[in-house]
CSV table of C-alpha atoms in Angstrom, one decimal:
chain,number,residue,atom,x,y,z
I,133,UNK,CA,-27.0,18.5,15.4
I,134,UNK,CA,-26.2,16.1,12.6
I,135,UNK,CA,-22.5,15.6,11.5
I,136,UNK,CA,-21.6,14.1,8.2
I,137,UNK,CA,-18.2,12.4,8.0
I,138,UNK,CA,-16.0,11.3,5.0
I,139,UNK,CA,-13.8,8.5,6.2
I,140,UNK,CA,-10.8,6.6,4.9
I,141,UNK,CA,-9.8,3.3,6.5
I,142,UNK,CA,-7.5,0.4,6.0
I,143,UNK,CA,-9.7,-2.6,6.5
I,144,UNK,CA,-6.9,-5.0,7.0
I,145,UNK,CA,-7.1,-5.2,10.8
I,146,UNK,CA,-10.9,-4.6,11.2
I,147,UNK,CA,-13.7,-7.2,11.4
I,148,UNK,CA,-15.5,-5.0,9.0
I,149,UNK,CA,-17.6,-1.8,9.6
I,150,UNK,CA,-20.4,-3.0,11.9
I,151,UNK,CA,-20.3,-3.2,15.6
I,152,UNK,CA,-19.8,-6.7,17.0
I,153,UNK,CA,-19.3,-7.2,20.7
I,154,UNK,CA,-15.6,-7.8,21.6
I,155,UNK,CA,-14.4,-7.3,18.0
I,156,UNK,CA,-12.4,-4.4,16.5
I,157,UNK,CA,-14.7,-2.7,14.0
I,158,UNK,CA,-14.7,0.7,12.3
I,159,UNK,CA,-18.0,1.6,13.8
I,160,UNK,CA,-16.9,0.8,17.3
I,161,UNK,CA,-13.7,2.8,17.0
I,162,UNK,CA,-15.6,5.8,15.6
I,163,UNK,CA,-18.3,5.7,18.4
I,164,UNK,CA,-15.5,5.4,21.0
I,165,UNK,CA,-13.7,8.4,19.5
I,166,UNK,CA,-16.9,10.5,19.4
I,167,UNK,CA,-17.6,9.7,23.0
I,168,UNK,CA,-14.0,10.8,23.9
I,169,UNK,CA,-14.3,14.0,21.8
I,170,UNK,CA,-17.8,15.1,22.9
I,171,UNK,CA,-18.6,13.2,26.1
I,172,UNK,CA,-21.7,11.9,24.3
I,173,UNK,CA,-22.7,8.4,23.2
I,174,UNK,CA,-23.7,8.5,19.5
I,175,UNK,CA,-24.7,5.8,17.0
I,176,UNK,CA,-22.8,6.2,13.7
I,177,UNK,CA,-24.7,5.2,10.5
I,178,UNK,CA,-22.7,4.5,7.4
I,179,UNK,CA,-23.7,4.6,3.7
I,180,UNK,CA,-23.4,0.8,3.9
I,181,UNK,CA,-21.4,-1.8,5.8
I,182,UNK,CA,-18.1,-3.1,4.5
I,183,UNK,CA,-16.8,-6.6,5.3
I,184,UNK,CA,-13.7,-7.6,7.1
I,185,UNK,CA,-10.6,-6.7,5.0
I,186,UNK,CA,-12.5,-4.2,2.7
I,187,UNK,CA,-10.9,-0.7,2.5
I,188,UNK,CA,-12.5,2.7,2.1
I,189,UNK,CA,-11.2,5.9,0.6
I,190,UNK,CA,-14.5,7.7,0.8
I,191,UNK,CA,-16.9,6.0,3.2
I,192,UNK,CA,-19.7,8.4,4.4
I,193,UNK,CA,-21.4,8.3,7.7
I,194,UNK,CA,-23.5,10.5,10.0
I,195,UNK,CA,-24.2,10.8,13.7
I,196,UNK,CA,-26.2,13.1,16.0
I,197,UNK,CA,-24.7,15.1,18.9
I,198,UNK,CA,-25.5,18.1,21.1
I,199,UNK,CA,-21.9,19.3,21.4
I,200,UNK,CA,-20.8,21.8,18.7
I,201,UNK,CA,-17.1,21.5,18.0
I,202,UNK,CA,-17.5,23.9,15.0
I,203,UNK,CA,-14.8,23.3,12.5
I,204,UNK,CA,-12.8,21.1,14.9
I,205,UNK,CA,-14.7,17.8,14.5
I,206,UNK,CA,-12.2,16.2,12.0
I,207,UNK,CA,-9.2,17.1,14.1
I,208,UNK,CA,-10.8,16.0,17.4
I,209,UNK,CA,-11.9,12.7,16.1
I,210,UNK,CA,-8.6,12.0,14.3
I,211,UNK,CA,-6.9,12.7,17.6
I,212,UNK,CA,-8.7,9.9,19.3
I,213,UNK,CA,-9.0,7.5,16.3
I,214,UNK,CA,-6.4,4.8,15.6
I,215,UNK,CA,-4.1,5.6,12.5
I,216,UNK,CA,-5.9,3.1,10.3
I,217,UNK,CA,-9.1,5.2,10.4
I,218,UNK,CA,-8.8,8.9,9.3
I,219,UNK,CA,-11.6,11.5,9.0
I,220,UNK,CA,-11.0,13.3,5.7
I,221,UNK,CA,-13.9,15.7,6.3
I,222,UNK,CA,-16.5,16.4,8.9
I,223,UNK,CA,-19.3,18.9,8.5
I,224,UNK,CA,-22.7,19.8,9.8
I,225,UNK,CA,-25.5,18.3,7.7
I,226,UNK,CA,-29.2,18.9,7.4
I,227,UNK,CA,-31.4,16.8,9.7
I,228,UNK,CA,-32.8,15.3,6.6
I,229,UNK,CA,-29.4,13.9,5.5
I,230,UNK,CA,-29.0,10.2,6.0
I,231,UNK,CA,-25.7,8.5,5.0
I,232,UNK,CA,-27.5,5.4,3.8
I,233,UNK,CA,-30.9,6.5,2.6
I,234,UNK,CA,-29.8,9.7,0.9
I,235,UNK,CA,-27.1,8.0,-1.1
I,236,UNK,CA,-27.7,8.3,-4.8
I,237,UNK,CA,-24.7,6.5,-6.2
I,238,UNK,CA,-21.7,4.5,-4.9
I,239,UNK,CA,-18.4,3.7,-6.6
I,240,UNK,CA,-16.2,0.7,-5.7
I,241,UNK,CA,-12.8,-0.1,-7.1
I,242,UNK,CA,-11.3,-3.6,-7.2
I,243,UNK,CA,-7.5,-3.9,-7.5
I,244,UNK,CA,-5.8,-6.9,-9.0
I,245,UNK,CA,-2.1,-7.7,-9.7
I,246,UNK,CA,-0.8,-10.5,-11.8
I,247,UNK,CA,2.0,-12.5,-10.3
I,248,UNK,CA,3.1,-16.1,-9.6
I,249,UNK,CA,4.3,-15.0,-6.1
I,250,UNK,CA,2.4,-13.2,-3.5
I,251,UNK,CA,3.6,-9.6,-2.9
I,252,UNK,CA,4.9,-8.8,0.6
I,253,UNK,CA,4.1,-5.1,0.0
I,254,UNK,CA,0.6,-5.5,-1.6
I,255,UNK,CA,-0.5,-8.0,1.1
I,256,UNK,CA,-4.1,-7.2,2.2
I,257,UNK,CA,-4.2,-4.3,-0.3
I,258,UNK,CA,-4.8,-6.0,-3.7
I,259,UNK,CA,-5.8,-9.4,-5.0
I,260,UNK,CA,-3.2,-11.6,-6.7
I,261,UNK,CA,-4.1,-13.5,-9.9
I,262,UNK,CA,-1.7,-16.0,-11.3
I,263,UNK,CA,-1.0,-15.7,-15.1
I,264,UNK,CA,-1.9,-12.8,-17.4
I,265,UNK,CA,-5.5,-11.4,-17.7
I,266,UNK,CA,-6.9,-9.9,-20.9
I,267,UNK,CA,-7.9,-6.5,-19.5
I,268,UNK,CA,-9.4,-5.2,-22.7
I,269,UNK,CA,-11.6,-8.2,-23.0
I,270,UNK,CA,-12.6,-7.8,-19.3
I,271,UNK,CA,-13.6,-4.2,-20.1
I,272,UNK,CA,-15.7,-5.1,-23.1
I,273,UNK,CA,-17.6,-7.9,-21.3
I,274,UNK,CA,-18.0,-5.7,-18.2
I,275,UNK,CA,-20.4,-3.6,-20.2
I,276,UNK,CA,-22.9,-6.4,-20.0
I,277,UNK,CA,-23.5,-5.4,-16.4
I,278,UNK,CA,-24.5,-1.8,-17.2
I,279,UNK,CA,-28.1,-0.8,-16.7
I,280,UNK,CA,-31.0,-1.9,-14.5
I,281,UNK,CA,-30.9,-5.6,-13.9
I,282,UNK,CA,-31.9,-8.2,-11.4
I,283,UNK,CA,-28.5,-9.0,-9.8
I,284,UNK,CA,-29.8,-12.0,-7.7
I,285,UNK,CA,-27.1,-14.3,-9.2
I,286,UNK,CA,-24.4,-11.9,-8.0
I,287,UNK,CA,-25.5,-11.7,-4.3
I,288,UNK,CA,-24.4,-13.8,-1.4
I,289,UNK,CA,-27.1,-14.7,1.1
I,290,UNK,CA,-27.2,-12.3,4.0
I,291,UNK,CA,-28.4,-9.2,2.0
I,292,UNK,CA,-31.1,-7.3,3.9
I,293,UNK,CA,-33.0,-6.2,0.8
I,294,UNK,CA,-36.5,-6.3,-0.5
I,295,UNK,CA,-35.5,-6.3,-4.2
I,296,UNK,CA,-32.4,-7.6,-6.0
I,297,UNK,CA,-32.8,-5.1,-8.8
I,298,UNK,CA,-30.0,-2.5,-9.0
I,299,UNK,CA,-28.8,-0.1,-11.7
I,300,UNK,CA,-25.1,-0.1,-12.6
I,301,UNK,CA,-24.4,3.3,-14.0
I,302,UNK,CA,-20.8,2.7,-15.1
I,303,UNK,CA,-18.3,-0.1,-15.1
I,304,UNK,CA,-14.7,0.0,-16.5
I,305,UNK,CA,-11.7,-2.2,-16.4
I,306,UNK,CA,-8.3,-0.8,-17.1
I,307,UNK,CA,-4.6,-1.4,-16.6
I,308,UNK,CA,-2.9,1.3,-14.5
I,309,UNK,CA,0.7,1.2,-13.1
I,310,UNK,CA,0.9,-2.6,-13.3
I,311,UNK,CA,-2.5,-3.2,-11.7
I,312,UNK,CA,-5.8,-4.1,-13.2
I,313,UNK,CA,-8.5,-1.9,-11.7
I,314,UNK,CA,-12.2,-2.6,-12.0
I,315,UNK,CA,-14.3,0.5,-11.2
I,316,UNK,CA,-18.1,0.0,-10.7
I,317,UNK,CA,-20.7,2.6,-9.9
I,318,UNK,CA,-24.4,1.8,-9.1
I,319,UNK,CA,-27.3,3.2,-7.2
I,320,UNK,CA,-26.7,0.5,-4.7
I,321,UNK,CA,-25.1,-2.9,-4.2
I,322,UNK,CA,-26.3,-6.2,-3.0
I,323,UNK,CA,-24.2,-8.2,-0.4
I,324,UNK,CA,-20.9,-9.3,-2.1
I,325,UNK,CA,-22.1,-8.0,-5.5
I,326,UNK,CA,-18.8,-6.2,-6.4
I,327,UNK,CA,-16.7,-9.2,-5.3
I,328,UNK,CA,-18.9,-11.6,-7.4
I,329,UNK,CA,-18.7,-9.2,-10.4
I,330,UNK,CA,-14.9,-9.1,-9.9
I,331,UNK,CA,-14.7,-12.9,-9.7
I,332,UNK,CA,-16.7,-13.1,-12.9
I,333,UNK,CA,-14.5,-10.6,-14.7
I,334,UNK,CA,-11.3,-12.4,-13.5
I,335,UNK,CA,-12.7,-15.5,-15.2
I,336,UNK,CA,-13.4,-13.4,-18.3
I,337,UNK,CA,-9.8,-12.2,-18.2
I,338,UNK,CA,-8.6,-15.8,-18.1
I,339,UNK,CA,-10.8,-16.7,-21.1
I,340,UNK,CA,-13.1,-18.9,-18.9
I,341,UNK,CA,-16.2,-16.8,-19.4
I,342,UNK,CA,-17.6,-14.6,-22.1
I,343,UNK,CA,-20.2,-11.9,-22.7
I,344,UNK,CA,-23.1,-14.4,-23.1
I,345,UNK,CA,-22.2,-16.2,-19.8
I,346,UNK,CA,-22.8,-12.9,-18.0
I,347,UNK,CA,-26.1,-12.0,-19.8
I,348,UNK,CA,-27.3,-15.5,-18.9
I,349,UNK,CA,-26.7,-14.9,-15.2
I,350,UNK,CA,-28.4,-11.4,-15.2
I,351,UNK,CA,-32.2,-11.1,-14.7
I,352,UNK,CA,-32.4,-14.8,-13.9
I,353,UNK,CA,-33.1,-17.0,-10.9
I,354,UNK,CA,-29.4,-18.1,-11.1
I,355,UNK,CA,-26.4,-18.3,-8.8
I,356,UNK,CA,-22.9,-17.4,-9.5
I,357,UNK,CA,-20.9,-18.9,-6.6
I,358,UNK,CA,-17.3,-17.4,-6.9
I,359,UNK,CA,-16.5,-14.4,-4.7
I,360,UNK,CA,-13.2,-12.5,-5.2
I,361,UNK,CA,-11.2,-11.8,-1.9
I,362,UNK,CA,-12.1,-8.8,0.2
I,363,UNK,CA,-8.5,-7.5,0.3
I,364,UNK,CA,-8.7,-6.0,-3.3
I,365,UNK,CA,-11.9,-4.1,-2.6
I,366,UNK,CA,-12.1,-0.3,-1.9
I,367,UNK,CA,-15.2,1.8,-1.3
I,368,UNK,CA,-14.1,4.7,-3.4
I,369,UNK,CA,-16.9,7.3,-3.1
I,370,UNK,CA,-20.6,7.8,-2.2
I,371,UNK,CA,-22.6,10.5,-4.0
I,372,UNK,CA,-25.6,12.3,-2.6
I,373,UNK,CA,-28.4,14.4,-4.0
I,374,UNK,CA,-27.5,18.1,-4.3
I,375,UNK,CA,-23.8,17.4,-4.6
S,70,UNK,CA,26.7,-24.2,-2.6
S,71,UNK,CA,26.0,-20.5,-2.6
S,72,UNK,CA,22.3,-19.4,-3.1
S,73,UNK,CA,21.5,-15.8,-4.3
S,74,UNK,CA,18.1,-14.5,-3.2
S,75,UNK,CA,16.0,-11.6,-4.5
S,76,UNK,CA,13.7,-10.5,-1.7
S,77,UNK,CA,10.7,-8.3,-1.3
S,78,UNK,CA,9.6,-7.2,2.2
S,79,UNK,CA,7.2,-4.9,3.9
S,80,UNK,CA,9.5,-3.2,6.6
S,81,UNK,CA,6.5,-2.0,8.7
S,82,UNK,CA,6.7,-4.7,11.3
S,83,UNK,CA,10.4,-5.4,11.3
S,84,UNK,CA,13.1,-3.9,13.5
S,85,UNK,CA,15.1,-3.6,10.3
S,86,UNK,CA,17.2,-6.2,8.4
S,87,UNK,CA,19.9,-7.1,10.8
S,88,UNK,CA,19.7,-9.8,13.5
S,89,UNK,CA,19.1,-8.5,17.0
S,90,UNK,CA,18.4,-10.9,19.9
S,91,UNK,CA,14.7,-11.1,20.7
S,92,UNK,CA,13.6,-8.7,17.9
S,93,UNK,CA,11.7,-9.5,14.7
S,94,UNK,CA,14.2,-8.8,11.8
S,95,UNK,CA,14.2,-9.8,8.2
S,96,UNK,CA,17.5,-11.6,8.6
S,97,UNK,CA,16.3,-13.7,11.5
S,98,UNK,CA,13.1,-14.7,9.7
S,99,UNK,CA,15.2,-15.7,6.6
S,100,UNK,CA,17.7,-17.7,8.7
S,101,UNK,CA,14.9,-19.5,10.5
S,102,UNK,CA,13.1,-20.3,7.2
S,103,UNK,CA,16.4,-21.7,5.7
S,104,UNK,CA,16.9,-23.9,8.7
S,105,UNK,CA,13.4,-25.2,8.4
S,106,UNK,CA,13.7,-25.8,4.7
S,107,UNK,CA,17.2,-27.4,4.7
S,108,UNK,CA,17.9,-28.5,8.2
S,109,UNK,CA,21.0,-26.3,8.1
S,110,UNK,CA,22.0,-23.2,10.0
S,111,UNK,CA,23.2,-20.6,7.6
S,112,UNK,CA,24.2,-16.9,7.9
S,113,UNK,CA,22.4,-14.7,5.4
S,114,UNK,CA,24.4,-11.7,4.0
S,115,UNK,CA,22.4,-8.8,2.4
S,116,UNK,CA,23.6,-6.2,-0.1
S,117,UNK,CA,23.2,-3.8,2.8
S,118,UNK,CA,21.2,-3.4,5.9
S,119,UNK,CA,17.9,-1.6,6.0
S,120,UNK,CA,16.5,0.2,9.0
S,121,UNK,CA,13.3,-0.4,10.8
S,122,UNK,CA,10.3,0.6,8.6
S,123,UNK,CA,12.3,0.6,5.4
S,124,UNK,CA,10.8,-1.6,2.6
S,125,UNK,CA,12.5,-3.6,-0.1
S,126,UNK,CA,11.3,-4.5,-3.6
S,127,UNK,CA,14.6,-6.0,-4.7
S,128,UNK,CA,16.9,-6.6,-1.8
S,129,UNK,CA,19.6,-9.2,-2.7
S,130,UNK,CA,21.2,-11.6,-0.2
S,131,UNK,CA,23.3,-14.8,-0.3
S,132,UNK,CA,23.9,-17.8,2.0
S,133,UNK,CA,25.8,-21.1,1.8
S,134,UNK,CA,24.2,-24.5,2.3
S,135,UNK,CA,25.0,-28.1,1.5
S,136,UNK,CA,21.4,-29.2,0.7
S,137,UNK,CA,20.5,-28.8,-3.0
S,138,UNK,CA,16.8,-28.1,-3.4
S,139,UNK,CA,17.3,-27.4,-7.1
S,140,UNK,CA,14.7,-25.1,-8.4
S,141,UNK,CA,12.6,-25.4,-5.3
S,142,UNK,CA,14.4,-22.9,-3.1
S,143,UNK,CA,12.1,-20.0,-3.6
S,144,UNK,CA,9.0,-22.1,-3.0
S,145,UNK,CA,10.4,-23.8,0.1
S,146,UNK,CA,11.5,-20.6,1.7
S,147,UNK,CA,8.2,-18.8,0.9
S,148,UNK,CA,6.4,-21.7,2.5
S,149,UNK,CA,8.2,-21.1,5.9
S,150,UNK,CA,8.5,-17.3,5.6
S,151,UNK,CA,5.9,-14.9,7.0
S,152,UNK,CA,3.8,-13.1,4.4
S,153,UNK,CA,5.6,-9.8,4.8
S,154,UNK,CA,8.8,-11.3,3.3
S,155,UNK,CA,8.6,-13.0,-0.1
S,156,UNK,CA,11.4,-14.5,-2.1
S,157,UNK,CA,11.0,-13.2,-5.7
S,158,UNK,CA,13.9,-15.4,-7.0
S,159,UNK,CA,16.4,-17.9,-5.7
S,160,UNK,CA,19.2,-19.2,-7.8
S,161,UNK,CA,22.6,-20.9,-7.4
S,162,UNK,CA,25.5,-18.4,-7.6
S,163,UNK,CA,29.2,-18.6,-8.1
S,164,UNK,CA,31.3,-19.0,-4.9
S,165,UNK,CA,32.8,-15.6,-5.8
S,166,UNK,CA,29.4,-13.8,-5.7
S,167,UNK,CA,29.0,-11.7,-2.6
S,168,UNK,CA,25.7,-9.8,-2.1
S,169,UNK,CA,27.4,-6.9,-0.5
S,170,UNK,CA,30.9,-6.7,-2.0
S,171,UNK,CA,29.9,-7.6,-5.6
S,172,UNK,CA,27.2,-5.0,-5.7
S,173,UNK,CA,27.9,-2.4,-8.4
S,174,UNK,CA,25.0,-0.1,-8.1
S,175,UNK,CA,21.9,0.3,-5.9
S,176,UNK,CA,18.7,2.2,-6.5
S,177,UNK,CA,16.4,3.5,-3.7
S,178,UNK,CA,13.0,5.1,-4.2
S,179,UNK,CA,11.5,7.6,-1.7
S,180,UNK,CA,7.7,8.0,-1.8
S,181,UNK,CA,6.0,11.2,-0.7
S,182,UNK,CA,2.3,12.3,-0.7
S,183,UNK,CA,1.0,15.8,-0.1
S,184,UNK,CA,-1.8,16.0,2.4
S,185,UNK,CA,-3.0,17.9,5.4
S,186,UNK,CA,-4.4,14.7,6.9
S,187,UNK,CA,-2.5,11.4,7.4
S,188,UNK,CA,-3.7,8.7,5.1
S,189,UNK,CA,-5.0,5.5,6.7
S,190,UNK,CA,-4.2,3.4,3.7
S,191,UNK,CA,-0.7,4.8,3.0
S,192,UNK,CA,0.3,4.5,6.7
S,193,UNK,CA,3.9,3.1,6.9
S,194,UNK,CA,4.1,3.0,3.1
S,195,UNK,CA,4.8,6.6,2.2
S,196,UNK,CA,5.8,9.9,3.9
S,197,UNK,CA,3.3,12.7,4.3
S,198,UNK,CA,4.2,16.3,3.6
S,199,UNK,CA,1.8,19.1,4.4
S,200,UNK,CA,1.3,21.7,1.6
S,201,UNK,CA,2.4,21.5,-2.0
S,202,UNK,CA,5.9,20.7,-3.1
S,203,UNK,CA,7.5,22.1,-6.3
S,204,UNK,CA,8.5,18.7,-7.9
S,205,UNK,CA,10.1,20.2,-11.0
S,206,UNK,CA,12.3,22.4,-8.8
S,207,UNK,CA,13.2,19.4,-6.7
S,208,UNK,CA,14.2,17.5,-9.8
S,209,UNK,CA,16.4,20.4,-11.1
S,210,UNK,CA,18.2,20.9,-7.7
S,211,UNK,CA,18.6,17.1,-7.3
S,212,UNK,CA,21.1,17.1,-10.1
S,213,UNK,CA,23.5,18.8,-7.8
S,214,UNK,CA,24.0,15.4,-6.1
S,215,UNK,CA,25.0,13.6,-9.3
S,216,UNK,CA,28.6,12.5,-9.6
S,217,UNK,CA,31.5,11.6,-7.3
S,218,UNK,CA,31.2,13.6,-4.0
S,219,UNK,CA,32.1,13.4,-0.4
S,220,UNK,CA,28.7,12.9,1.1
S,221,UNK,CA,29.9,13.2,4.8
S,222,UNK,CA,27.2,15.9,5.4
S,223,UNK,CA,24.5,13.5,4.3
S,224,UNK,CA,25.5,10.6,6.7
S,225,UNK,CA,24.2,9.8,10.2
S,226,UNK,CA,26.8,8.6,12.6
S,227,UNK,CA,26.9,4.8,12.7
S,228,UNK,CA,28.2,4.2,9.2
S,229,UNK,CA,30.8,1.5,9.1
S,230,UNK,CA,32.8,3.0,6.3
S,231,UNK,CA,36.4,4.0,5.6
S,232,UNK,CA,35.5,6.7,3.1
S,233,UNK,CA,32.5,9.0,2.8
S,234,UNK,CA,33.0,9.4,-1.0
S,235,UNK,CA,30.3,7.9,-3.1
S,236,UNK,CA,29.2,8.3,-6.7
S,237,UNK,CA,25.5,9.1,-7.4
S,238,UNK,CA,24.9,7.8,-11.0
S,239,UNK,CA,21.4,9.1,-11.3
S,240,UNK,CA,18.8,11.0,-9.4
S,241,UNK,CA,15.3,12.0,-10.5
S,242,UNK,CA,12.2,13.5,-8.9
S,243,UNK,CA,8.9,13.1,-10.5
S,244,UNK,CA,5.1,13.2,-9.9
S,245,UNK,CA,3.4,9.9,-10.5
S,246,UNK,CA,-0.2,9.0,-9.6
S,247,UNK,CA,-0.5,11.6,-7.0
S,248,UNK,CA,2.9,10.8,-5.4
S,249,UNK,CA,6.2,12.5,-5.6
S,250,UNK,CA,8.9,9.9,-6.1
S,251,UNK,CA,12.6,10.4,-5.6
S,252,UNK,CA,14.7,7.8,-7.4
S,253,UNK,CA,18.4,7.7,-6.6
S,254,UNK,CA,21.1,5.3,-7.8
S,255,UNK,CA,24.7,5.2,-6.5
S,256,UNK,CA,27.6,2.8,-6.3
S,257,UNK,CA,26.9,2.7,-2.6
S,258,UNK,CA,25.2,4.7,0.2
S,259,UNK,CA,26.2,5.9,3.6
S,260,UNK,CA,24.1,5.4,6.6
S,261,UNK,CA,20.8,7.4,6.2
S,262,UNK,CA,22.2,9.0,3.0
S,263,UNK,CA,19.0,8.6,1.0
S,264,UNK,CA,16.8,9.8,3.9
S,265,UNK,CA,19.0,12.9,4.3
S,266,UNK,CA,18.9,13.6,0.6
S,267,UNK,CA,15.1,13.2,0.7
S,268,UNK,CA,14.9,15.6,3.6
S,269,UNK,CA,16.9,18.1,1.7
S,270,UNK,CA,14.8,17.8,-1.4
S,271,UNK,CA,11.6,18.2,0.6
S,272,UNK,CA,13.0,21.5,1.8
S,273,UNK,CA,13.8,22.4,-1.8
S,274,UNK,CA,10.2,21.5,-2.8
S,275,UNK,CA,9.0,23.9,0.0
S,276,UNK,CA,11.3,26.7,-1.2
S,277,UNK,CA,13.4,26.5,1.9
S,278,UNK,CA,16.7,25.4,0.1
S,279,UNK,CA,18.1,25.9,-3.3
S,280,UNK,CA,20.9,24.5,-5.6
S,281,UNK,CA,23.7,26.4,-3.9
S,282,UNK,CA,22.6,25.2,-0.4
S,283,UNK,CA,23.2,21.6,-1.7
S,284,UNK,CA,26.5,22.3,-3.3
S,285,UNK,CA,27.7,24.0,-0.1
S,286,UNK,CA,27.0,20.8,1.8
S,287,UNK,CA,28.8,18.5,-0.7
S,288,UNK,CA,32.5,17.8,-0.4
S,289,UNK,CA,32.7,19.7,2.9
S,290,UNK,CA,33.2,18.9,6.5
S,291,UNK,CA,29.5,19.9,7.0
S,292,UNK,CA,26.5,18.4,8.7
S,293,UNK,CA,22.9,18.3,7.4
S,294,UNK,CA,20.8,17.3,10.4
S,295,UNK,CA,17.3,16.5,8.9
S,296,UNK,CA,16.4,12.8,8.2
S,297,UNK,CA,13.2,12.0,6.3
S,298,UNK,CA,11.1,9.2,7.9
S,299,UNK,CA,11.9,5.5,7.1
S,300,UNK,CA,8.4,4.7,6.0
S,301,UNK,CA,8.7,6.3,2.6
S,302,UNK,CA,11.9,4.5,1.7
S,303,UNK,CA,12.2,1.4,-0.6
S,304,UNK,CA,15.3,-0.4,-1.7
S,305,UNK,CA,14.3,-0.8,-5.3
S,306,UNK,CA,17.2,-2.8,-6.9
S,307,UNK,CA,20.7,-3.9,-6.6
S,308,UNK,CA,22.9,-4.4,-9.7
S,309,UNK,CA,25.9,-6.7,-10.0
S,310,UNK,CA,28.8,-7.1,-12.5
S,311,UNK,CA,28.0,-9.4,-15.4
S,312,UNK,CA,24.2,-8.6,-15.2
């Protein structure tokens, strides 16, 4: 029986999603909770890994078990999970459903605040930028990323990928409640792609880069080195076929 | 020389404001940072204590030192302080300024979210309520608290106070970005007064209490037992004469 999970987590105190011996990861905590709830050892597969410090509001994962807890999966797993991981939804899925390979589109949000002083309350939840950013200019230039492009310049080494071509279906930058929020949706993301796009857009907001600088990095054998910090990044949602 | 501080802190990992031997408190961390920055032992006085788990966006405090760091106080203290306490502003104040006794008005905010599942990301930052609250009814009934009243019913024992009369200058309940936020301003607050008012307004939002239930608790020798959790409470600002 295949179970599909929708998961929220606070990435602050995790060494990322993926199992690493001796380290606290989201995957290990989930697999431990599943074993406690069902008595079975299961391998949990996510829509994609997230790095240390990256948060999720709507990560999706699946696992296979024999034990049928009916509608009680979410409650049983939340009972055993630490409070910084919560199952939002758990449901039976078709055997053909695969959290990673069936994913059609993903949306990340990157949250920035402008301040000269670090915030005690936003610590590990948003990225501080000194000085004011021009958010409307960031939004205009962001449109350069939209469409099917070779994003090789916006990838850190370490991607397990055969192609660096991805399609960004939507990107938007807006001010909301004192924050600047970058929302980016694509059919898939390369390693550190969102954080490199965020770093580029922060430079745009400071007037250090423009539209042409972005187009000159796309579809080229180029490298854009800056990577914005993990703490501002949220995996917002994962969309699947037939949804 | 008297220094006035405006302080933000994340109360999650503190046993409240006040010094307690062997425990991590905001006051102890501040006094330690002052000693490191100036070489002097100083006693820090806040506008009022906050309990374990209560946050502050604009706590105000003062202390006296010999050493004149000029405009460098905020930077020097932030250098030695842990990241969950940040000095927003530090400035010289008149010898007659007293963070507690000179305070004219204080504003607290209480932040609620409605969900059947605890949120991993809002953990220790907002209070979860199951089911939907009627926020406009909460706002209407909240007005019963406005004015000069004996708030004895809305105090936990432990208040160091000669009178239980306080004046609420403003109270408002509104929905904002998926949260319900209670803002309450008064010339002073009794121990747990905001958390008891929040608990009463949550009952109002659920239809369990109405306007008359509040007026029957005010100005009476009565007791309202419920106390809303500390984690939703933020000391928002403290106002002083001549500001």
